[in-house]
């Protein structure tokens, strides 16, 4: 019992010293195992190497970089801008409408990305400039992006749900199903929070330009790719056509085809997408 308490205290201390959680847990686990096995260095190193190899060779974890790759390809194809444009056309004329459009766009992007980190980073590039252009307060703009980014861990395909399902040996399909309603509820509550904020302080979120009904319908044409990818990936999973890992591969391939069709992918940008995917994936595990 005392060893567990000391180990947990050391873990908190390392995290407090800003050491990545993955490394902090690894250090505590390694030296704890070393202590419990009478300082047998060979056994500790063998255990560590075996765990690293087994984890890196886990087929189920390949779903994570594939979903992130799908989101990066969609971003490179310009669909994230189209998604924000469509959200703005319906909500931009309201007070605080740009913040509301940001939240809705975050929810839509989360449905084909699955990463809160990638969602927040992408929507910050897309939505922050127009909100500053229309005089939105930085606090409201940043809060709407940060809050909308958290939807990535709820709305399927969520990589966090995938990791939890693998570690706890639960059905990923059922976990995805359980994330739908909380994700939608989160979107609605965030919209309510924006409305309440601009009601208390109207100058923080001025109204945008009203868009005609025809322009609204035209803006929906730009998000067909996202809707198609989501329908194929999630429909295939729930229909039992393919596994979540296979769905992630099909989704990434579909995003690749869409990026090529929109002529937004070159050899250089392709390598940049792969680098961003590797960087985001490693950051997800080393937070």
Coordinates of C-alpha atoms in Angstrom, one line a residue:
X1 CA 0.0 0.0 0.0
X2 CA 2.8 2.4 0.9
X3 CA 4.6 1.6 -2.4
X4 CA 1.5 2.5 -4.3
X5 CA 1.1 5.8 -2.5
X6 CA 4.7 6.7 -3.0
X7 CA 4.5 5.8 -6.7
X8 CA 1.3 7.9 -7.2
X9 CA 3.0 10.9 -5.4
X10 CA 6.0 10.6 -7.6
X11 CA 3.8 10.5 -10.6
X12 CA 2.0 13.7 -9.6
X13 CA 5.3 15.4 -8.9
X14 CA 6.7 14.5 -12.4
X15 CA 3.5 15.8 -14.0
X16 CA 3.7 19.0 -11.9
X17 CA 7.3 19.4 -13.3
X18 CA 5.7 19.4 -16.7
X19 CA 7.0 16.1 -17.8
X20 CA 4.7 14.5 -20.4
X21 CA 2.2 12.1 -18.8
X22 CA 3.4 9.2 -20.9
X23 CA 7.0 9.6 -19.8
X24 CA 6.0 10.2 -16.2
X25 CA 4.0 7.0 -16.0
X26 CA 6.8 5.1 -17.8
X27 CA 9.4 6.3 -15.3
X28 CA 7.3 5.5 -12.3
X29 CA 6.3 2.1 -13.7
X30 CA 9.9 1.2 -14.6
X31 CA 11.4 2.1 -11.3
X32 CA 8.5 0.7 -9.3
X33 CA 8.8 -2.6 -11.1
X34 CA 12.6 -2.5 -10.5
X35 CA 12.0 -1.9 -6.8
X36 CA 9.5 -4.7 -6.5
X37 CA 11.8 -7.2 -8.2
X38 CA 14.8 -6.6 -5.9
X39 CA 16.4 -4.2 -8.4
X40 CA 16.6 -6.8 -11.2
X41 CA 17.6 -4.5 -14.0
X42 CA 17.4 -7.2 -16.7
X43 CA 13.8 -8.0 -15.7
X44 CA 12.8 -4.3 -15.7
X45 CA 14.3 -3.6 -19.1
X46 CA 12.8 -6.8 -20.6
X47 CA 9.4 -5.9 -19.3
X48 CA 9.6 -2.3 -20.6
X49 CA 10.8 -3.5 -24.1
X50 CA 8.0 -6.1 -24.3
X51 CA 5.3 -3.6 -23.4
X52 CA 6.6 -1.0 -25.9
X53 CA 6.7 -3.7 -28.7
X54 CA 3.3 -5.1 -27.9
X55 CA 1.7 -1.7 -27.8
X56 CA 3.3 -0.5 -31.0
X57 CA 2.2 -3.7 -32.8
X58 CA -1.4 -3.5 -31.6
X59 CA -3.5 -3.6 -34.7
X60 CA -6.5 -1.8 -33.1
X61 CA -4.4 1.3 -32.3
X62 CA -3.9 1.9 -36.1
X63 CA -7.4 3.4 -36.2
X64 CA -6.1 6.5 -34.4
X65 CA -3.6 7.9 -37.0
X66 CA -6.0 6.9 -39.8
X67 CA -8.9 9.0 -38.4
X68 CA -6.5 11.9 -37.8
X69 CA -5.1 11.5 -41.4
X70 CA -8.7 11.7 -42.6
X71 CA -9.2 14.9 -40.8
X72 CA -6.0 16.4 -42.1
X73 CA -6.8 15.5 -45.7
X74 CA -10.3 17.0 -45.3
X75 CA -8.7 20.2 -44.0
X76 CA -6.2 20.3 -46.9
X77 CA -9.1 19.9 -49.3
X78 CA -10.7 23.0 -47.9
X79 CA -13.8 21.3 -46.5
X80 CA -13.3 22.7 -43.1
X81 CA -13.7 26.2 -44.6
X82 CA -16.7 25.1 -46.5
X83 CA -18.2 23.7 -43.2
X84 CA -17.6 26.9 -41.4
X85 CA -19.1 28.9 -44.3
X86 CA -22.2 26.7 -44.3
X87 CA -22.6 27.2 -40.5
X88 CA -22.1 30.9 -40.8
X89 CA -24.8 31.2 -43.6
X90 CA -27.4 29.9 -41.2
X91 CA -26.2 31.5 -37.9
X92 CA -24.1 34.5 -38.8
X93 CA -26.9 37.0 -38.7
X94 CA -27.6 36.3 -35.1
X95 CA -26.0 38.1 -32.2
X96 CA -23.0 36.0 -31.4
X97 CA -23.7 34.1 -34.6
X98 CA -20.0 33.7 -35.6
X99 CA -19.3 32.0 -32.3
X100 CA -22.3 29.7 -32.7
X101 CA -21.2 28.9 -36.3
X102 CA -17.8 28.0 -34.8
X103 CA -19.3 25.6 -32.3
X104 CA -21.4 23.9 -35.0
X105 CA -18.5 23.7 -37.4
X106 CA -16.4 22.1 -34.6
X107 CA -19.1 19.5 -34.1
X108 CA -19.2 18.7 -37.8
X109 CA -15.4 18.6 -38.2
X110 CA -15.2 16.3 -35.1
X111 CA -17.5 13.8 -36.9
X112 CA -14.7 13.2 -39.5
X113 CA -11.6 13.8 -37.4
X114 CA -12.1 12.4 -33.9
X115 CA -9.4 14.5 -32.3
X116 CA -10.0 17.5 -30.0
X117 CA -6.5 18.8 -30.6
X118 CA -6.9 18.7 -34.4
X119 CA -10.4 20.2 -34.2
X120 CA -9.4 23.1 -32.1
X121 CA -6.3 23.8 -34.2
X122 CA -8.1 23.7 -37.5
X123 CA -11.1 25.8 -36.4
X124 CA -8.8 28.4 -34.8
X125 CA -7.3 29.0 -38.2
X126 CA -10.7 29.1 -39.9
X127 CA -12.9 31.0 -37.5
X128 CA -10.6 33.3 -35.5
X129 CA -9.9 35.8 -38.3
X130 CA -13.5 36.5 -39.3
X131 CA -14.5 36.9 -35.6
X132 CA -11.8 39.5 -35.1
X133 CA -12.9 41.1 -38.3
X134 CA -16.4 41.6 -37.1
X135 CA -15.3 42.9 -33.7
X136 CA -15.8 39.9 -31.5
X137 CA -14.1 39.9 -28.2
X138 CA -11.1 37.7 -28.0
X139 CA -12.4 36.0 -24.9
X140 CA -15.7 34.9 -26.6
X141 CA -13.9 33.9 -29.8
X142 CA -11.2 31.8 -28.0
X143 CA -13.8 30.3 -25.6
X144 CA -16.0 29.2 -28.5
X145 CA -13.1 27.5 -30.3
X146 CA -11.8 25.8 -27.1
X147 CA -15.3 24.6 -26.1
X148 CA -16.1 23.4 -29.6
X149 CA -12.8 21.6 -29.8
X150 CA -13.8 19.4 -26.8
X151 CA -16.5 17.9 -29.0
X152 CA -13.8 15.8 -30.7
X153 CA -13.7 13.4 -27.7
X154 CA -17.4 12.8 -27.7
X155 CA -18.7 12.8 -31.3
X156 CA -17.7 9.6 -33.2
X157 CA -15.3 8.7 -34.5
X158 CA -13.5 9.8 -31.3
X159 CA -9.9 8.5 -30.9
X160 CA -10.3 8.7 -27.1
X161 CA -13.2 6.3 -27.2
X162 CA -11.1 4.0 -29.4
X163 CA -8.3 4.1 -26.9
X164 CA -10.7 3.5 -24.0
X165 CA -12.4 0.6 -25.9
X166 CA -9.1 -1.1 -26.6
X167 CA -7.8 -0.7 -23.0
X168 CA -11.1 -1.8 -21.4
X169 CA -11.9 -4.4 -24.1
X170 CA -15.3 -2.8 -24.8
X171 CA -17.1 -2.6 -28.1
X172 CA -15.9 0.4 -30.0
X173 CA -19.2 0.4 -32.0
X174 CA -21.2 0.7 -28.8
X175 CA -19.0 3.4 -27.5
X176 CA -19.4 5.4 -30.7
X177 CA -23.2 5.0 -30.3
X178 CA -23.0 6.2 -26.7
X179 CA -21.1 9.3 -27.8
X180 CA -23.8 10.7 -30.2
X181 CA -26.3 12.1 -27.8
X182 CA -23.8 13.7 -25.4
X183 CA -22.0 15.2 -28.4
X184 CA -25.3 16.8 -29.7
X185 CA -26.2 17.9 -26.2
X186 CA -22.8 19.5 -25.9
X187 CA -23.4 21.5 -29.1
X188 CA -26.8 22.7 -28.0
X189 CA -25.5 23.7 -24.5
X190 CA -22.5 25.6 -26.0
X191 CA -24.9 27.4 -28.3
X192 CA -27.0 28.4 -25.2
X193 CA -23.9 29.5 -23.4
X194 CA -22.9 31.8 -26.3
X195 CA -26.5 33.2 -26.4
X196 CA -26.4 33.9 -22.7
X197 CA -22.9 35.6 -23.0
X198 CA -24.0 38.0 -25.8
X199 CA -27.2 38.7 -24.0
X200 CA -25.3 39.9 -21.0
X201 CA -22.6 41.7 -23.1
X202 CA -24.0 42.4 -26.6
X203 CA -20.8 44.2 -27.8
X204 CA -18.8 41.0 -27.4
X205 CA -20.6 39.3 -30.3
X206 CA -22.1 41.7 -32.9
X207 CA -24.4 40.5 -35.6
X208 CA -23.0 39.5 -39.0
X209 CA -24.5 39.9 -42.4
X210 CA -27.8 38.1 -43.3
X211 CA -27.5 35.5 -46.1
X212 CA -30.3 34.8 -48.5
X213 CA -32.0 31.5 -48.7
X214 CA -30.5 30.7 -52.0
X215 CA -27.0 31.3 -50.7
X216 CA -27.7 29.1 -47.8
X217 CA -28.6 26.2 -50.1
X218 CA -25.5 26.8 -52.2
X219 CA -23.3 26.7 -49.1
X220 CA -24.6 23.3 -48.3
X221 CA -23.1 22.0 -51.5
X222 CA -19.6 22.5 -50.1
X223 CA -20.1 20.1 -47.2
X224 CA -21.3 17.0 -49.2
X225 CA -17.8 15.5 -48.9
X226 CA -18.0 15.6 -45.1
X227 CA -21.5 14.2 -45.0
X228 CA -20.6 11.4 -47.4
X229 CA -17.5 10.4 -45.4
X230 CA -19.4 10.4 -42.2
X231 CA -22.2 8.3 -43.7
X232 CA -19.8 5.8 -45.2
X233 CA -17.6 5.4 -42.1
X234 CA -20.3 5.3 -39.4
X235 CA -22.8 3.5 -41.6
X236 CA -20.3 0.8 -42.4
X237 CA -19.4 0.4 -38.7
X238 CA -23.0 0.1 -37.5
X239 CA -24.1 -1.9 -40.5
X240 CA -21.4 -4.5 -39.7
X241 CA -19.8 -4.0 -43.1
X242 CA -16.4 -3.4 -41.7
X243 CA -14.6 -2.9 -38.4
X244 CA -13.7 0.5 -37.0
X245 CA -10.1 0.1 -38.1
X246 CA -11.2 -0.8 -41.7
X247 CA -13.6 2.1 -41.5
X248 CA -10.8 4.5 -40.6
X249 CA -8.8 3.2 -43.6
X250 CA -11.7 3.6 -45.9
X251 CA -12.4 7.1 -44.6
X252 CA -8.8 8.2 -45.1
X253 CA -8.8 6.8 -48.6
X254 CA -12.1 8.7 -49.3
X255 CA -10.6 11.9 -47.9
X256 CA -7.6 11.4 -50.2
X257 CA -9.8 11.0 -53.2
X258 CA -11.7 14.1 -52.4
X259 CA -8.5 16.1 -51.9
X260 CA -7.3 14.9 -55.3
X261 CA -10.6 15.7 -56.9
X262 CA -10.5 19.3 -55.6
X263 CA -6.9 19.6 -56.8
X264 CA -5.7 20.7 -53.4
X265 CA -3.1 18.0 -52.9
X266 CA 0.4 18.0 -54.3
X267 CA 3.5 15.9 -53.5
X268 CA 4.8 18.5 -51.1
X269 CA 1.4 19.1 -49.3
X270 CA 1.0 15.3 -49.1
X271 CA 4.2 14.9 -47.1
X272 CA 3.1 17.9 -45.0
X273 CA -0.2 16.1 -44.2
X274 CA 1.7 12.9 -43.2
X275 CA 4.0 15.0 -41.0
X276 CA 1.0 16.7 -39.3
X277 CA -0.7 13.4 -38.8
X278 CA 2.4 11.9 -37.1
X279 CA 2.9 15.0 -35.0
X280 CA -0.7 15.1 -33.8
X281 CA -0.7 11.3 -33.1
X282 CA 2.5 11.5 -31.1
X283 CA 1.2 14.6 -29.2
X284 CA -2.0 12.7 -28.4
X285 CA -0.1 9.9 -26.6
X286 CA 2.5 12.2 -25.0
X287 CA 0.3 14.9 -23.6

